[in-house]
PDB file of C-alpha atoms in Angstrom:
ATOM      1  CA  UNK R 271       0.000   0.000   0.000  1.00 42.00           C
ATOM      2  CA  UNK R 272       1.517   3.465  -0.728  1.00 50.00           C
ATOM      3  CA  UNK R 273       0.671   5.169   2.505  1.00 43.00           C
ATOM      4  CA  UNK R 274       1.821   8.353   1.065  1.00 52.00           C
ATOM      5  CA  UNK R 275      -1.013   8.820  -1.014  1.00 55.00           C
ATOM      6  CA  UNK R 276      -3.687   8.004   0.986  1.00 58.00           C
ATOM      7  CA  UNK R 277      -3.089  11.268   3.672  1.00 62.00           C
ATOM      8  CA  UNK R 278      -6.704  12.851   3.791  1.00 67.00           C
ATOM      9  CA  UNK R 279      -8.741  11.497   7.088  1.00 80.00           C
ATOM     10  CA  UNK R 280     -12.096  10.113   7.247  1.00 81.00           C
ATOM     11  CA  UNK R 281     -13.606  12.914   8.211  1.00 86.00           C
ATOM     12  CA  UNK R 282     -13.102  14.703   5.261  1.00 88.00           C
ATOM     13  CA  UNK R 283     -13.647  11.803   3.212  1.00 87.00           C
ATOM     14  CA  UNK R 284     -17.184  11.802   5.378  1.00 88.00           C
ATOM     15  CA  UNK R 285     -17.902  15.644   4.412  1.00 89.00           C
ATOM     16  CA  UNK R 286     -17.365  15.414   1.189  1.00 89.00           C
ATOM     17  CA  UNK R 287     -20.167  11.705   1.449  1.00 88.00           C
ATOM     18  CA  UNK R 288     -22.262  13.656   3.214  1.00 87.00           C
ATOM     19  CA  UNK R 289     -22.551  16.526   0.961  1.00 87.00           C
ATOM     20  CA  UNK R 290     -22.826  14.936  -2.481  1.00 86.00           C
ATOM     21  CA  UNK R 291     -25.754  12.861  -0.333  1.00 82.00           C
ATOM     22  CA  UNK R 292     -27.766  15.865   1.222  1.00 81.00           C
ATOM     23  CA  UNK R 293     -27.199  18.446  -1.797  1.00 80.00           C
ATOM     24  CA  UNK R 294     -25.975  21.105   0.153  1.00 83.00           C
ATOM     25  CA  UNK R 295     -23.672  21.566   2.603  1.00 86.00           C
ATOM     26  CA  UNK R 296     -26.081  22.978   5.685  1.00 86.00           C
ATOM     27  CA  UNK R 297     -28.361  19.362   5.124  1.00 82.00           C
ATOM     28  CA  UNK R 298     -24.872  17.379   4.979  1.00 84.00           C
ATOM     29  CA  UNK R 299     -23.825  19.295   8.754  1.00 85.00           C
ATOM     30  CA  UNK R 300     -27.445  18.672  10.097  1.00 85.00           C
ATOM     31  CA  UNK R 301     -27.102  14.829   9.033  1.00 79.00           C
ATOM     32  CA  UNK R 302     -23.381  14.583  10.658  1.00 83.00           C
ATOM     33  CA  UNK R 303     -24.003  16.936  13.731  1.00 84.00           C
ATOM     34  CA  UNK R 304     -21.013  19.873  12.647  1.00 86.00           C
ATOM     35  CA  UNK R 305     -21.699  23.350  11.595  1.00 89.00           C
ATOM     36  CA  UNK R 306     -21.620  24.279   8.499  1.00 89.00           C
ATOM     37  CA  UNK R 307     -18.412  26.057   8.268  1.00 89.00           C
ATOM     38  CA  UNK R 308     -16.243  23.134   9.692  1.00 90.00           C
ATOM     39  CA  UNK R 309     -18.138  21.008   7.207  1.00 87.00           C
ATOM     40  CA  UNK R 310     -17.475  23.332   4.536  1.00 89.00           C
ATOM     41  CA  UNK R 311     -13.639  23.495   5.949  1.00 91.00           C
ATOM     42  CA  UNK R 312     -13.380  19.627   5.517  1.00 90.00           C
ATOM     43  CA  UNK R 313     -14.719  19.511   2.060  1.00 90.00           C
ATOM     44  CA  UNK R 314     -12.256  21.922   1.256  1.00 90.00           C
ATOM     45  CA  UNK R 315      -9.589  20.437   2.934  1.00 90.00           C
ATOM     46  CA  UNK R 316     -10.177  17.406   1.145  1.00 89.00           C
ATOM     47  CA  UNK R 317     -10.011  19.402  -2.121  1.00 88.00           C
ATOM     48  CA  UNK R 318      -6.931  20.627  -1.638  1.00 89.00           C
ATOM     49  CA  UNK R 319      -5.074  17.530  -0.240  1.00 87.00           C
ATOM     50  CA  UNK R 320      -6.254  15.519  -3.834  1.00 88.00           C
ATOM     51  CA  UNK R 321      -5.571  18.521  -5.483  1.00 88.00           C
ATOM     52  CA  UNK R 322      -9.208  18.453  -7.240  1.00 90.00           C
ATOM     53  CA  UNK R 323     -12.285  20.291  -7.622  1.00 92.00           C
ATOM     54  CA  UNK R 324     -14.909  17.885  -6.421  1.00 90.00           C
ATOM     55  CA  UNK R 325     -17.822  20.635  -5.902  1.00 89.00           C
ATOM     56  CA  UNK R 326     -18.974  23.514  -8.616  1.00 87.00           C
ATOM     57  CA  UNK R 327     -20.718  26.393  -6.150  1.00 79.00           C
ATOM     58  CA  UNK R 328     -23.755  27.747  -7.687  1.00 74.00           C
ATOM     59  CA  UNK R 329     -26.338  30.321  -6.301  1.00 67.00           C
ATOM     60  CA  UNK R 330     -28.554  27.697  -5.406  1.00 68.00           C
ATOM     61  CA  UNK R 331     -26.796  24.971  -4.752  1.00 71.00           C
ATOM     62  CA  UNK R 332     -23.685  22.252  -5.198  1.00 79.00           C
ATOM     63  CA  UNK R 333     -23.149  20.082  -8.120  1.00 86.00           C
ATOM     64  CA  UNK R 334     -20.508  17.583  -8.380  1.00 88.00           C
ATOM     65  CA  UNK R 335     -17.854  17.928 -10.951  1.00 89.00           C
ATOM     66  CA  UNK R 336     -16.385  15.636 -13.197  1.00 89.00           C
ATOM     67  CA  UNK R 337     -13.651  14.817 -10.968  1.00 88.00           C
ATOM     68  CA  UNK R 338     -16.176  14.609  -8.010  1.00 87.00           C
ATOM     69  CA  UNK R 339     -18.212  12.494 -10.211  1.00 89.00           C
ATOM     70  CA  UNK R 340     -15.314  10.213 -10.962  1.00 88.00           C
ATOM     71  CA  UNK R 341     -13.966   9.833  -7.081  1.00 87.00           C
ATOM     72  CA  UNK R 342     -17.543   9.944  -5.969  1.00 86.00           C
ATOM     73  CA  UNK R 343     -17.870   5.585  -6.155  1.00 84.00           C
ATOM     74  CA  UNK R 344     -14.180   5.250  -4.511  1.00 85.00           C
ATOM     75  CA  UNK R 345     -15.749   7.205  -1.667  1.00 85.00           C
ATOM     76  CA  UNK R 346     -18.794   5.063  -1.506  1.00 82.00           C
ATOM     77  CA  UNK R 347     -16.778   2.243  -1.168  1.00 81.00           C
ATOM     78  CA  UNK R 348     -15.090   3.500   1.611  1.00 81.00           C
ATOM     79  CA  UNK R 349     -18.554   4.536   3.496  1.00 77.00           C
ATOM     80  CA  UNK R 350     -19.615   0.761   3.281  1.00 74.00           C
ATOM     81  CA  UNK R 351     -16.338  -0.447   4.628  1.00 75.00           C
ATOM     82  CA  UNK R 352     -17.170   2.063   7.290  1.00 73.00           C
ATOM     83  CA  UNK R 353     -20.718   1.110   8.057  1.00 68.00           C
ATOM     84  CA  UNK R 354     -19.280  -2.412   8.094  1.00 64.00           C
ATOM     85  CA  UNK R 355     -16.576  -1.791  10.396  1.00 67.00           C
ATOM     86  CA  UNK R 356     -18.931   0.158  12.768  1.00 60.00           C
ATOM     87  CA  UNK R 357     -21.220  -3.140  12.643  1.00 53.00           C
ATOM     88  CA  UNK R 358     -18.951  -5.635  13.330  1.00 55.00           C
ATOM     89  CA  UNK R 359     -16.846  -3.356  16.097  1.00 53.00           C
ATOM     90  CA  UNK R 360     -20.729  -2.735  17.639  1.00 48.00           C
ATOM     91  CA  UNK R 361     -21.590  -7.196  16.783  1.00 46.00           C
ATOM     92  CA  UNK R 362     -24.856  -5.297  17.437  1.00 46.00           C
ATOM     93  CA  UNK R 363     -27.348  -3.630  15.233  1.00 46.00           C
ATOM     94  CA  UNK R 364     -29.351  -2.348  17.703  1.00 46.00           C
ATOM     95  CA  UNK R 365     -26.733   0.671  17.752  1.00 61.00           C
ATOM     96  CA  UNK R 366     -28.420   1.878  14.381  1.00 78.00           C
ATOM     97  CA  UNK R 367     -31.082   4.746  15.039  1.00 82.00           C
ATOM     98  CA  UNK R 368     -32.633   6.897  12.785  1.00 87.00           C
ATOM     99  CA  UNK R 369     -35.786   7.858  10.137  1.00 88.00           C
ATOM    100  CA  UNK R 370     -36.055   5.429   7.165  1.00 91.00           C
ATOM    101  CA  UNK R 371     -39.125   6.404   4.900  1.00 91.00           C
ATOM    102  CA  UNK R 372     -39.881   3.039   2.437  1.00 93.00           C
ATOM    103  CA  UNK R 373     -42.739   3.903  -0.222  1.00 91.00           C
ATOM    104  CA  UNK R 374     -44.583   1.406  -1.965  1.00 91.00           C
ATOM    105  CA  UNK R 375     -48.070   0.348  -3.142  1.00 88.00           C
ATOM    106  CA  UNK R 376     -50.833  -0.208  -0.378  1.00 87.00           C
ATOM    107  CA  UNK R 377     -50.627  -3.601  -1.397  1.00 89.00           C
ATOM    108  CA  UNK R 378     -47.198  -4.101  -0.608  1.00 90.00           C
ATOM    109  CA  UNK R 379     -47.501  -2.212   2.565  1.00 91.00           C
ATOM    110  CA  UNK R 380     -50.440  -4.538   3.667  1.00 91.00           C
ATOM    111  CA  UNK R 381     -49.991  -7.970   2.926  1.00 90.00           C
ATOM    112  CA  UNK R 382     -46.205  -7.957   2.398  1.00 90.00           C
ATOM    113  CA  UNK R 383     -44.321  -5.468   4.694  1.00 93.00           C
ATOM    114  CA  UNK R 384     -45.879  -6.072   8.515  1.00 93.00           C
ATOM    115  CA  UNK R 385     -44.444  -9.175   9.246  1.00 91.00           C
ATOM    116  CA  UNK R 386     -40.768  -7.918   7.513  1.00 92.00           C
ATOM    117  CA  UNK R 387     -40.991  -4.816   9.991  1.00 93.00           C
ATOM    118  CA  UNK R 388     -41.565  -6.914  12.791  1.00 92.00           C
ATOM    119  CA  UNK R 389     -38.039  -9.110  11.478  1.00 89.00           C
ATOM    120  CA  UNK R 390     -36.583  -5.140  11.485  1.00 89.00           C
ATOM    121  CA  UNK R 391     -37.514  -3.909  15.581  1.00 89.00           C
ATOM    122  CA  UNK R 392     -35.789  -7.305  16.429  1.00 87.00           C
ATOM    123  CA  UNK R 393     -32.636  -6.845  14.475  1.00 84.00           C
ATOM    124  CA  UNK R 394     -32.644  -2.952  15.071  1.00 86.00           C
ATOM    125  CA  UNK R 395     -35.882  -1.629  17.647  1.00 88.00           C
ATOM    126  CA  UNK R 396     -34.578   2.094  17.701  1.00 88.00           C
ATOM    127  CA  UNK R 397     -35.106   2.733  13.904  1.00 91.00           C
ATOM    128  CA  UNK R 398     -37.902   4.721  12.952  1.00 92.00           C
ATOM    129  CA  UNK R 399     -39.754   3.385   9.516  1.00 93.00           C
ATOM    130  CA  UNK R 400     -42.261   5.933   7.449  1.00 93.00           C
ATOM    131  CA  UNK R 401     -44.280   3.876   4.861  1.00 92.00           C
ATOM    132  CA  UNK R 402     -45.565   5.519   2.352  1.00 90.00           C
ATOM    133  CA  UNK R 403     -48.362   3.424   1.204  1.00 86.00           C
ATOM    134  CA  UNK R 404     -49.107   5.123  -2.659  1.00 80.00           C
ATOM    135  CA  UNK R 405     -49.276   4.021  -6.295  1.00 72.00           C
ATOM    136  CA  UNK R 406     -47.894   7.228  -7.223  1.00 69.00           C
ATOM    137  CA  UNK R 407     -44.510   6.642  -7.610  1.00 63.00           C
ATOM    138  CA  UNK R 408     -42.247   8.689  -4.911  1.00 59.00           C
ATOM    139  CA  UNK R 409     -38.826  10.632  -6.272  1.00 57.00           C
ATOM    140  CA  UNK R 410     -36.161   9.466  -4.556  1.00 60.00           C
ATOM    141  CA  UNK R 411     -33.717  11.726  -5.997  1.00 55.00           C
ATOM    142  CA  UNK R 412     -35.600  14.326  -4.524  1.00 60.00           C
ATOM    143  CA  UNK R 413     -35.677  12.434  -1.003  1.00 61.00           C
ATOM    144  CA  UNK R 414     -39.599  11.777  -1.021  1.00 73.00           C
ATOM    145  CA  UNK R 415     -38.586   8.206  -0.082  1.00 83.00           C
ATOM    146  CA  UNK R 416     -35.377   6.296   1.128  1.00 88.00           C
ATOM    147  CA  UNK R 417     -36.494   2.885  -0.145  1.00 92.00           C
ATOM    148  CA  UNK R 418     -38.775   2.587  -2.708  1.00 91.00           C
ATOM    149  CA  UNK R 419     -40.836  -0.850  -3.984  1.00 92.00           C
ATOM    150  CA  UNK R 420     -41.557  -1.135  -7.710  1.00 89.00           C
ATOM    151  CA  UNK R 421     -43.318  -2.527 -10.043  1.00 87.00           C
ATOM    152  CA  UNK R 422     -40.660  -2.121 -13.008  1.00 86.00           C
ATOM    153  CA  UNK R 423     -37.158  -1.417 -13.221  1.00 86.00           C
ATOM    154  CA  UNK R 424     -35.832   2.119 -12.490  1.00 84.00           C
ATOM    155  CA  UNK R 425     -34.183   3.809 -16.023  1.00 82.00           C
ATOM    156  CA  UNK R 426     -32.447   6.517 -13.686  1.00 79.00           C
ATOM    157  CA  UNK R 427     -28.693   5.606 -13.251  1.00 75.00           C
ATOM    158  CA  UNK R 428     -28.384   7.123 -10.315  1.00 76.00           C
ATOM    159  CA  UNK R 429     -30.738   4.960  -8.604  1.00 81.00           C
ATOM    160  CA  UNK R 430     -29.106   1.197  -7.312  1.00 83.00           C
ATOM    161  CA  UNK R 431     -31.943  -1.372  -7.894  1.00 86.00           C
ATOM    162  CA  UNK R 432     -32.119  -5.315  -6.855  1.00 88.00           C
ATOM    163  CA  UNK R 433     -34.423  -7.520  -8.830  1.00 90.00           C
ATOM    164  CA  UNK R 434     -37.292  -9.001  -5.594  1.00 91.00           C
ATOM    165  CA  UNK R 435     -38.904 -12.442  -6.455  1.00 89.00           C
ATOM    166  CA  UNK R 436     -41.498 -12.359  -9.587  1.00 90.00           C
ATOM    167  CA  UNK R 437     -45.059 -13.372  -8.525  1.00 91.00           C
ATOM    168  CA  UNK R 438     -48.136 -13.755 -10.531  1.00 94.00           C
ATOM    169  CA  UNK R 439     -51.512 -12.229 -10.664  1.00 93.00           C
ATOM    170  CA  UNK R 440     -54.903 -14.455 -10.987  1.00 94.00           C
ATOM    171  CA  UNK R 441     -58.399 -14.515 -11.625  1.00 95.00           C
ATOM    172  CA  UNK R 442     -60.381 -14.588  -7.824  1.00 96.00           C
ATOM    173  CA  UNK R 443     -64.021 -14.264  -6.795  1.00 96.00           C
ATOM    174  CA  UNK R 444     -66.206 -15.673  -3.816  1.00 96.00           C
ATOM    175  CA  UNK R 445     -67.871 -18.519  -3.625  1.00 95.00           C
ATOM    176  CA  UNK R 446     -70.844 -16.716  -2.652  1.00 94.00           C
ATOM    177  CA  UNK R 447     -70.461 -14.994  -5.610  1.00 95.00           C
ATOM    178  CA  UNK R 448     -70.115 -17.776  -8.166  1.00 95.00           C
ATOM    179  CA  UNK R 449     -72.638 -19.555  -6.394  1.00 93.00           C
ATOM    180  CA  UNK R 450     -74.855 -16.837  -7.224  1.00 93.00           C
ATOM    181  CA  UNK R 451     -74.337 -16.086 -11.027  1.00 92.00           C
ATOM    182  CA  UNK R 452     -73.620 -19.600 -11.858  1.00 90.00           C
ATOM    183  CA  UNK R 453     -69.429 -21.407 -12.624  1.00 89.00           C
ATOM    184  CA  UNK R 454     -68.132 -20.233 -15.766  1.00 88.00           C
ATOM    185  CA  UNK R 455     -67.013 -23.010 -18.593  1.00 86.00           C
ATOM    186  CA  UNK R 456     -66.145 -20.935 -21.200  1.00 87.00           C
ATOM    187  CA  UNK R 457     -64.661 -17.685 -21.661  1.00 85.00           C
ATOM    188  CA  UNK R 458     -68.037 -16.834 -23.237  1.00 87.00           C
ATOM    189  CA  UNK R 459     -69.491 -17.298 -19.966  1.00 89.00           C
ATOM    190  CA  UNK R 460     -66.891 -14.653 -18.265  1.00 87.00           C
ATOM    191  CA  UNK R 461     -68.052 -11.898 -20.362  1.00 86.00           C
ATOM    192  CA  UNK R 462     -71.222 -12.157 -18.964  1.00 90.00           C
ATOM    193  CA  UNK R 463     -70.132 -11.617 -15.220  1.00 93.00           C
ATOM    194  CA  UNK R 464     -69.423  -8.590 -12.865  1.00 93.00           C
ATOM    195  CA  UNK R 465     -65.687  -7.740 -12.712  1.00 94.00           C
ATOM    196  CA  UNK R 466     -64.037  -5.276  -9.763  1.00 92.00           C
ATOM    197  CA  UNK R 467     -61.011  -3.069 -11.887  1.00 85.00           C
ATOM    198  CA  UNK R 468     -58.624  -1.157 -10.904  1.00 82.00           C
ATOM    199  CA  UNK R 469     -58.494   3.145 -11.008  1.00 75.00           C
ATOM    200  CA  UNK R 470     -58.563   2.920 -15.068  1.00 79.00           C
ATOM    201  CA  UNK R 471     -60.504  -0.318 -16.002  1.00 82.00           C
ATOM    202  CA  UNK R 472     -60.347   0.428 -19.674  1.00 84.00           C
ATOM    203  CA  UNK R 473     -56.710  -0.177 -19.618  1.00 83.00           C
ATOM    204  CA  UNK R 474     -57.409  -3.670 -18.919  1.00 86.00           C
ATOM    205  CA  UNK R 475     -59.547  -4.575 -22.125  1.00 89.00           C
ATOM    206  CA  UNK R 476     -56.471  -5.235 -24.117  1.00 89.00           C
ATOM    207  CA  UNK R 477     -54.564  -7.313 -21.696  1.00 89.00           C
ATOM    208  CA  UNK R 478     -57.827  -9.146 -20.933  1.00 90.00           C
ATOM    209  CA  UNK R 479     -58.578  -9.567 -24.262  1.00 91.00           C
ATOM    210  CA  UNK R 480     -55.423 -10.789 -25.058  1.00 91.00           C
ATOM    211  CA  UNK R 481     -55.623 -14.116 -22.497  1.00 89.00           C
ATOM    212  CA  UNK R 482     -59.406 -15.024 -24.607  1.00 88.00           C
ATOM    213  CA  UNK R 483     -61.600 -13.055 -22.210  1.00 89.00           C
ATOM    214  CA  UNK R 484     -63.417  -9.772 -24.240  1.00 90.00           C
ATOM    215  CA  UNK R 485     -64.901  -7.451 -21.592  1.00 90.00           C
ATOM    216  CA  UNK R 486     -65.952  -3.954 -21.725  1.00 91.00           C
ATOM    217  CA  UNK R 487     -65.998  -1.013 -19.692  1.00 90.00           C
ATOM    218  CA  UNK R 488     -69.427  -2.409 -18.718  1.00 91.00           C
ATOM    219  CA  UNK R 489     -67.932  -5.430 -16.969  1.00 91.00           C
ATOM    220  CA  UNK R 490     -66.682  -3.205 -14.353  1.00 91.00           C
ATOM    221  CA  UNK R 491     -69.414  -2.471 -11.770  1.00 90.00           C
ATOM    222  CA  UNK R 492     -66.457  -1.393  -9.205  1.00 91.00           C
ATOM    223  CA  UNK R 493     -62.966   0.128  -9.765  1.00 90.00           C
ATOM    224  CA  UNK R 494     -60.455   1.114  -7.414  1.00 89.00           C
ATOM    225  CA  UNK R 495     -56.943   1.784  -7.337  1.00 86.00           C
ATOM    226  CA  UNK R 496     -56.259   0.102  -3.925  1.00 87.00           C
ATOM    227  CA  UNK R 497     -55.589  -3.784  -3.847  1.00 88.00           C
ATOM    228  CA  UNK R 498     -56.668  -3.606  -0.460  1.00 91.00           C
ATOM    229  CA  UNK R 499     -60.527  -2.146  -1.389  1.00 92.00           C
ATOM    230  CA  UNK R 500     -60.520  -4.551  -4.294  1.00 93.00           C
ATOM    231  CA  UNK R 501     -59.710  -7.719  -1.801  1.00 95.00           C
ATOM    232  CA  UNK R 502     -62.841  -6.224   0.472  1.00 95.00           C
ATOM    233  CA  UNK R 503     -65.013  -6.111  -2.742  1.00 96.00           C
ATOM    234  CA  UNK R 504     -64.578  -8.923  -3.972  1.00 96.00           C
ATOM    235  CA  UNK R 505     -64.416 -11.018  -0.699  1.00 96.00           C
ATOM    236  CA  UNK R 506     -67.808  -9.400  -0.695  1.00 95.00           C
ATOM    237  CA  UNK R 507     -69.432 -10.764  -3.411  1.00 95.00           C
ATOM    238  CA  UNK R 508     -69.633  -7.874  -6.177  1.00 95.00           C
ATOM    239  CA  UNK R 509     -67.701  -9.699  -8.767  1.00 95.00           C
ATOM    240  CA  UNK R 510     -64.184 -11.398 -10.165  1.00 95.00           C
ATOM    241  CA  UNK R 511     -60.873  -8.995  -9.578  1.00 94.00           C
ATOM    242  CA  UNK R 512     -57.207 -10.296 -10.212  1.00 93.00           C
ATOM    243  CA  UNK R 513     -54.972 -10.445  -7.074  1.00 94.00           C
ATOM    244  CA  UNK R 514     -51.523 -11.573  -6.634  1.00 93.00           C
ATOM    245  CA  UNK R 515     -51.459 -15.151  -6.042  1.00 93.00           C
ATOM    246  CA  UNK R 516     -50.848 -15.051  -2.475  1.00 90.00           C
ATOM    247  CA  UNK R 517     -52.652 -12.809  -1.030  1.00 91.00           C
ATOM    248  CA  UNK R 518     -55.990 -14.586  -3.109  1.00 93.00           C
ATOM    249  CA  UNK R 519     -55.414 -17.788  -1.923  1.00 92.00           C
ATOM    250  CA  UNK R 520     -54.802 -16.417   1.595  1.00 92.00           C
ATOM    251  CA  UNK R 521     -58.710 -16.380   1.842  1.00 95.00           C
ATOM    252  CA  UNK R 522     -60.711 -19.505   1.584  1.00 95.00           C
ATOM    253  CA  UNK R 523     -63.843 -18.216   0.669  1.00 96.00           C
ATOM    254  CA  UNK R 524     -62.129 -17.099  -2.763  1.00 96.00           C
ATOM    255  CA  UNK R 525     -61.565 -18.844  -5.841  1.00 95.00           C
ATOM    256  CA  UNK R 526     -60.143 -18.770  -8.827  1.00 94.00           C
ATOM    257  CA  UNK R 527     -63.417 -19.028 -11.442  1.00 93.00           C
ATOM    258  CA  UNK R 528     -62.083 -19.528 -14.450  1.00 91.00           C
ATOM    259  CA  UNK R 529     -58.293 -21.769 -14.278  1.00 89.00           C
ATOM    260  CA  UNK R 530     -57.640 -21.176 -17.954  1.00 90.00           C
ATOM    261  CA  UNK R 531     -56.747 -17.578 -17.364  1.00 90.00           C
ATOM    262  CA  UNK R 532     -53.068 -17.199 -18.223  1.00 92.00           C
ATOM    263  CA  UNK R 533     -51.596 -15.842 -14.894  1.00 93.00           C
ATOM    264  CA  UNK R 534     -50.481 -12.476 -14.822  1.00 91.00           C
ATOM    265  CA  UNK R 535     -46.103 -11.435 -14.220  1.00 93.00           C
ATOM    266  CA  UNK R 536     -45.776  -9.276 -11.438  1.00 90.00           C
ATOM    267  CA  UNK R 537     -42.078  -8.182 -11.661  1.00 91.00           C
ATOM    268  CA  UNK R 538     -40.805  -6.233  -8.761  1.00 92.00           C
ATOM    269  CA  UNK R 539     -37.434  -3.831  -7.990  1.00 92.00           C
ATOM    270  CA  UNK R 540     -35.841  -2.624  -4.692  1.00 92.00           C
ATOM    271  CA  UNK R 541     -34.642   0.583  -5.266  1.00 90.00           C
ATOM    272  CA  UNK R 542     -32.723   3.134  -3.106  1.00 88.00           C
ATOM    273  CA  UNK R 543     -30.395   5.837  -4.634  1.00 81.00           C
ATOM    274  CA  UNK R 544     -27.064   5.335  -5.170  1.00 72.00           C
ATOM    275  CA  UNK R 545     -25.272   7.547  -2.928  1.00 65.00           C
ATOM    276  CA  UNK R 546     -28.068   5.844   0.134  1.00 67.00           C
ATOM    277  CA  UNK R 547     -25.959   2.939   0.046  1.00 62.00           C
ATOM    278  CA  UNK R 548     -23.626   4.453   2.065  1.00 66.00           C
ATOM    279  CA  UNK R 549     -25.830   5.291   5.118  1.00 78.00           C
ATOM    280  CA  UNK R 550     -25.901   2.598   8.193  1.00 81.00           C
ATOM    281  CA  UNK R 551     -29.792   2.753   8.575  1.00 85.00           C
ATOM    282  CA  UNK R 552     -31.286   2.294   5.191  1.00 86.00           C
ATOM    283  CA  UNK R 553     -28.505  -0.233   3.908  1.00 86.00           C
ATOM    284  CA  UNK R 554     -29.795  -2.135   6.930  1.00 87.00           C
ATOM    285  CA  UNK R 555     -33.267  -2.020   5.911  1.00 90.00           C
ATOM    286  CA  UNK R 556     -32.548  -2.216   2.408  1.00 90.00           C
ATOM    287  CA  UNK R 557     -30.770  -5.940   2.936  1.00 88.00           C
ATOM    288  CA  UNK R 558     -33.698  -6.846   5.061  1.00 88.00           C
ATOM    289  CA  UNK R 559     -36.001  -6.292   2.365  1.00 91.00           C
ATOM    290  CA  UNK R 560     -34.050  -7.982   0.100  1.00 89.00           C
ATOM    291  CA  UNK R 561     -33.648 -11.086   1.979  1.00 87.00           C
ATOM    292  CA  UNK R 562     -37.274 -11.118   2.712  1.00 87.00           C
ATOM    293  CA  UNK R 563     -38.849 -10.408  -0.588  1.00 88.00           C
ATOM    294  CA  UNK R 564     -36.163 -12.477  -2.467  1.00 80.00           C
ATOM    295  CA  UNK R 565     -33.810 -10.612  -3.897  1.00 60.00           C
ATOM    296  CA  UNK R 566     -32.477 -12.647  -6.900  1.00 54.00           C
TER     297      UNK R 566
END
């Protein structure tokens, strides 16, 4: 090792983390407890030792230069050696405290993400956990979320993204229900039933039509945008929805009515940004997730 060229300390190396984390460098001395000037004295510090630019210094705020850019991952990798040492110099993770904020559909949040969270206040009980049960999708770039659950895979490169377990999506209704309108033999016999959509049920036709089953706008008596409502309705009786496969057959009262439905691919992402990786808390409750949901 050339000890020469490795002089800066960790603390600047954490300033200048902190900073290109945060987006400015008041957020980056609130998140390490140091005022802004000896924050702004370490960045600079570290600036001059590598004899670099690693910050442009606009009106409104600090962008990372090309060099910063470049040295930015190095850095990174030194944070998770960090976090890692601090773990294994702890053997505890109960040490790790903090806000985490995970967004993700109200499905998710319901059927998937209790009994995960309860895995989390055993491994670490001081951590605080937002969820932010939405379809809308949050921006972590702009720090809406730290975590985020997804139905497709993030095109932003700054974002860091694991691949979660596919499941699939069937065809469920009550009993009562089909007792009711009568058991469907043919797809014929579909189109003549009550159906529970989602916010936009038009935007089914076309995937429904393409699996043999032609429905219309008609077909949907109910539509809602939360999985959770649709369960209710059609645990109720007011006609056929799709749910994911394990949450359906979590109920015995439901059925699939019609078994020749081709299944539907629910792909899902973990996604946290890039520069998160670096911070204790959320790469905690990022693994967790990860190992939980099945991160291939």
């Amino acid at each position: 090792m050339e000890w020469q060229r490795s002089a800066f300390d960790w603390n600047q190396a954490r300033a200048f983390l902190a900073t290109a984390e945060e987006g400015s460098l008041s957020a980056a001395a609130r998140a390490l407890g140091l005022t802004q000037p000896t924050l702004s004295r370490q960045v600079a510090s570290l600036e001059n030792t590598l004899g670099v630019t690693l910050f442009e210094r606009t009106a409104r705020a600090l962008l990372l230069t090309q060099a910063g850019t470049q040295l930015l991952e190095h850095f990174q990798s030194m944070g998770e050696a960090a976090n890692r040492i601090s773990i294994a110099a702890t053997g505890q993770s109960e040490a790790v405290t903090g806000h985490v904020a995970i967004a993700c559909t109200n499905g998710m949040a319901t059927f998937y993400l209790p009994e995960i969270l309860r895995k989390l206040q055993e491994t670490a009980p001081d951590l605080q956990i937002e969820i932010i049960a939405s379809n809308e999708m949050s921006d972590l770039r702009r720090r809406e979320a730290d975590i985020a659950i997804r139905h497709a895979r993030p095109q932003d490169e700054n974002l860091f993204a694991k691949r979660l377990r596919d499941t699939t999506a069937h065809l469920f209704a009550s009993s009562e229900y089909l007792d009711a309108v009568g058991r469907p033999s043919h797809s014929s016999d579909i189109a003549k039933l009550q159906f529970v959509g989602c916010e936009y049920p038009e935007r089914l036709l076309g995937m429904m039509a393409s699996r043999g089953l032609n429905l219309t706008v008609a077909n949907f008596n109910y539509s809602t945008a939360s999985v959770t409502m649709s369960l209710e309705l059609i645990r109720k009786g007011l006609g056929i929805g799709i749910l994911p496969i394990d949450v359906g057959a979590a109920y015995p009262e439901l059925m699939n009515p019609y078994p020749d439905f081709e299944p539907l691919k629910i792909e899902s992402w973990l996604v946290a940004h890039r520069e998160l990786k670096t911070n204790l808390r959320i790469r905690l409750v990022f693994d967790l997730l990860a190992e939980y949901l099945g991160a291939k």
